Amino acid sequence: MKSNDPCWCGSGQKYKRCHKPLERPVRPGTISPMRSVPPLIGRPPYADTGEPPPGREPAVKSAEVVERMRVACRVAAEILRDAGTLVAPGVTTDEIDIAVHEATIARGAYPSPLNYHGYPKSVCTSVNEVICHGIPDDRPLEDGDIVNIDVTAYLDGVHGDTNATFLVGEVDKGSRRLVQITRECLDRGIAAAKPGRPLNEIGRAIEHHAHAHDLSVIRTFVGHGIGEQFHGEPSVPHYYEPRLTTVLEPGMVFTIEPMIAMGDHRERIWSDGWTAVTVDGSRTAQFEHTILITDTGNEVLTRA
Ligand code: MF3
Ligand code: CO
Ligand code: CO
């Protein structure tokens, strides 16, 4: 966004004249104590220590791992779908965390975010200008908010990761457009993920669509390989990275999870060490799927 462009807030003013921090920025709330997971549920290696053990997992998965991932991914997708039905004005993000936590263990899975690098909750809930990694707290959702719910489930030794952005009550037109274009960015990225093609075609397609609608692409947070590890190789930027010429191969499993902003793409992190917000307070949206590269194209694993 250049200073003479119209402001992203929809006022029709030039950005440099209009832009000021949002009137009601999201503020840190009170975080409830960490929830426990029944002992019979299989735990990822970091569940007790907070730190994933060192070692790299191959980007191309065996058929056996893929089979387990299909299940974990479907479970994550079902939990996300159900969590989305709770979104309404007055519902706190902590209530969404409780629902995701209970739904995950009801399916025999462990909520992957819980204690991952010390993360204190079972899901990420990112409201308005929060880009990602928002921690559920006692803030009630407000009419006009947008909220991303990012669900990851660990089942039978593998993770499935998916997220979506939901509208809270009556949402302004600019924000609805942001959410819709972001959804399309994920679709474009998925369409570009084919065997034999360079990985950077994914980010190229996403960035092209975002820029065509005067939206910006978050650069610090990227898609990632996933399997027995939550985050592995390859890294999947959502912008065009010419040097990234890795060729996609059948058996690769990774996420595509574009975060798209109305204004500045740069972020800062709250003192909680997790919550990433845009530096200018502009809203962002995100959608995520876990996909498998197949012989002919790809398969979206995180469908309910
Ligand atoms: N689910 C997020 C992703 O898409 C990662 C969350 S890590 C956490 O990669 F620790 F914040 F949960
Ligand atoms: Co992810
Ligand atoms: Co995720």
JSON list of C-alpha atoms in Angstrom, two decimals, residues 8 87 126-131 144-149 163-188 206 209-210 213-216 257-262 282-288:
[
{"chain": "A", "resi": 8, "resn": "TRP", "atom": "CA", "xyz": [-7.61, -0.20, 3.19]},
{"chain": "A", "resi": 87, "resn": "VAL", "atom": "CA", "xyz": [-18.63, -18.63, 16.10]},
{"chain": "A", "resi": 126, "resn": "SER", "atom": "CA", "xyz": [-6.68, -15.07, 15.51]},
{"chain": "A", "resi": 127, "resn": "VAL", "atom": "CA", "xyz": [-9.08, -12.10, 15.49]},
{"chain": "A", "resi": 128, "resn": "ASN", "atom": "CA", "xyz": [-9.03, -9.14, 13.03]},
{"chain": "A", "resi": 129, "resn": "GLU", "atom": "CA", "xyz": [-5.47, -7.74, 12.87]},
{"chain": "A", "resi": 130, "resn": "VAL", "atom": "CA", "xyz": [-4.04, -10.85, 14.53]},
{"chain": "A", "resi": 131, "resn": "ILE", "atom": "CA", "xyz": [-2.24, -12.65, 11.72]},
{"chain": "A", "resi": 144, "resn": "GLY", "atom": "CA", "xyz": [-18.19, -7.43, 12.89]},
{"chain": "A", "resi": 145, "resn": "ASP", "atom": "CA", "xyz": [-15.04, -9.38, 13.89]},
{"chain": "A", "resi": 146, "resn": "ILE", "atom": "CA", "xyz": [-13.36, -11.95, 11.69]},
{"chain": "A", "resi": 147, "resn": "VAL", "atom": "CA", "xyz": [-11.73, -14.91, 13.46]},
{"chain": "A", "resi": 148, "resn": "ASN", "atom": "CA", "xyz": [-9.38, -17.58, 12.18]},
{"chain": "A", "resi": 149, "resn": "ILE", "atom": "CA", "xyz": [-9.52, -20.96, 13.89]},
{"chain": "A", "resi": 163, "resn": "ASN", "atom": "CA", "xyz": [-7.66, -23.51, 9.38]},
{"chain": "A", "resi": 164, "resn": "ALA", "atom": "CA", "xyz": [-10.37, -21.16, 8.18]},
{"chain": "A", "resi": 165, "resn": "THR", "atom": "CA", "xyz": [-11.53, -17.61, 8.82]},
{"chain": "A", "resi": 166, "resn": "PHE", "atom": "CA", "xyz": [-15.11, -17.10, 10.00]},
{"chain": "A", "resi": 167, "resn": "LEU", "atom": "CA", "xyz": [-17.34, -14.01, 10.03]},
{"chain": "A", "resi": 168, "resn": "VAL", "atom": "CA", "xyz": [-18.81, -12.89, 13.37]},
{"chain": "A", "resi": 169, "resn": "GLY", "atom": "CA", "xyz": [-22.31, -11.46, 12.88]},
{"chain": "A", "resi": 170, "resn": "GLU", "atom": "CA", "xyz": [-22.55, -8.57, 10.39]},
{"chain": "A", "resi": 171, "resn": "VAL", "atom": "CA", "xyz": [-19.11, -7.96, 8.85]},
{"chain": "A", "resi": 172, "resn": "ASP", "atom": "CA", "xyz": [-18.18, -4.93, 6.72]},
{"chain": "A", "resi": 173, "resn": "LYS", "atom": "CA", "xyz": [-17.79, -5.34, 2.98]},
{"chain": "A", "resi": 174, "resn": "GLY", "atom": "CA", "xyz": [-14.02, -4.80, 2.89]},
{"chain": "A", "resi": 175, "resn": "SER", "atom": "CA", "xyz": [-13.44, -7.56, 5.45]},
{"chain": "A", "resi": 176, "resn": "ARG", "atom": "CA", "xyz": [-15.82, -9.94, 3.65]},
{"chain": "A", "resi": 177, "resn": "ARG", "atom": "CA", "xyz": [-13.88, -9.29, 0.47]},
{"chain": "A", "resi": 178, "resn": "LEU", "atom": "CA", "xyz": [-10.57, -9.93, 2.28]},
{"chain": "A", "resi": 179, "resn": "VAL", "atom": "CA", "xyz": [-11.86, -13.28, 3.54]},
{"chain": "A", "resi": 180, "resn": "GLN", "atom": "CA", "xyz": [-13.16, -14.29, 0.11]},
{"chain": "A", "resi": 181, "resn": "ILE", "atom": "CA", "xyz": [-9.96, -13.33, -1.75]},
{"chain": "A", "resi": 182, "resn": "THR", "atom": "CA", "xyz": [-7.88, -15.17, 0.86]},
{"chain": "A", "resi": 183, "resn": "ARG", "atom": "CA", "xyz": [-9.96, -18.31, 0.33]},
{"chain": "A", "resi": 184, "resn": "GLU", "atom": "CA", "xyz": [-9.34, -17.93, -3.41]},
{"chain": "A", "resi": 185, "resn": "CYS", "atom": "CA", "xyz": [-5.60, -17.48, -2.75]},
{"chain": "A", "resi": 186, "resn": "LEU", "atom": "CA", "xyz": [-5.52, -20.89, -1.07]},
{"chain": "A", "resi": 187, "resn": "ASP", "atom": "CA", "xyz": [-7.43, -22.41, -4.01]},
{"chain": "A", "resi": 188, "resn": "ARG", "atom": "CA", "xyz": [-4.97, -20.86, -6.50]},
{"chain": "A", "resi": 206, "resn": "ILE", "atom": "CA", "xyz": [-1.08, -16.74, -4.38]},
{"chain": "A", "resi": 209, "resn": "HIS", "atom": "CA", "xyz": [-4.11, -13.06, -6.86]},
{"chain": "A", "resi": 210, "resn": "ALA", "atom": "CA", "xyz": [-3.58, -11.04, -3.66]},
{"chain": "A", "resi": 213, "resn": "HIS", "atom": "CA", "xyz": [-6.93, -7.19, -5.40]},
{"chain": "A", "resi": 214, "resn": "ASP", "atom": "CA", "xyz": [-4.60, -4.69, -3.70]},
{"chain": "A", "resi": 215, "resn": "LEU", "atom": "CA", "xyz": [-3.95, -7.00, -0.79]},
{"chain": "A", "resi": 216, "resn": "SER", "atom": "CA", "xyz": [-0.56, -7.93, 0.67]},
{"chain": "A", "resi": 257, "resn": "GLU", "atom": "CA", "xyz": [-1.83, -21.47, 4.50]},
{"chain": "A", "resi": 258, "resn": "PRO", "atom": "CA", "xyz": [-1.77, -17.96, 3.02]},
{"chain": "A", "resi": 259, "resn": "MET", "atom": "CA", "xyz": [-2.15, -15.03, 5.41]},
{"chain": "A", "resi": 260, "resn": "ILE", "atom": "CA", "xyz": [-3.36, -11.99, 3.46]},
{"chain": "A", "resi": 261, "resn": "ALA", "atom": "CA", "xyz": [-3.50, -8.42, 4.80]},
{"chain": "A", "resi": 262, "resn": "MET", "atom": "CA", "xyz": [-5.47, -5.32, 3.82]},
{"chain": "A", "resi": 282, "resn": "SER", "atom": "CA", "xyz": [-4.96, -3.75, 9.27]},
{"chain": "A", "resi": 283, "resn": "ARG", "atom": "CA", "xyz": [-7.03, -6.91, 9.21]},
{"chain": "A", "resi": 284, "resn": "THR", "atom": "CA", "xyz": [-5.76, -10.21, 7.88]},
{"chain": "A", "resi": 285, "resn": "ALA", "atom": "CA", "xyz": [-7.40, -13.49, 6.91]},
{"chain": "A", "resi": 286, "resn": "GLN", "atom": "CA", "xyz": [-6.05, -17.01, 6.46]},
{"chain": "A", "resi": 287, "resn": "PHE", "atom": "CA", "xyz": [-7.11, -20.42, 5.14]},
{"chain": "A", "resi": 288, "resn": "GLU", "atom": "CA", "xyz": [-5.09, -23.63, 5.40]}
]
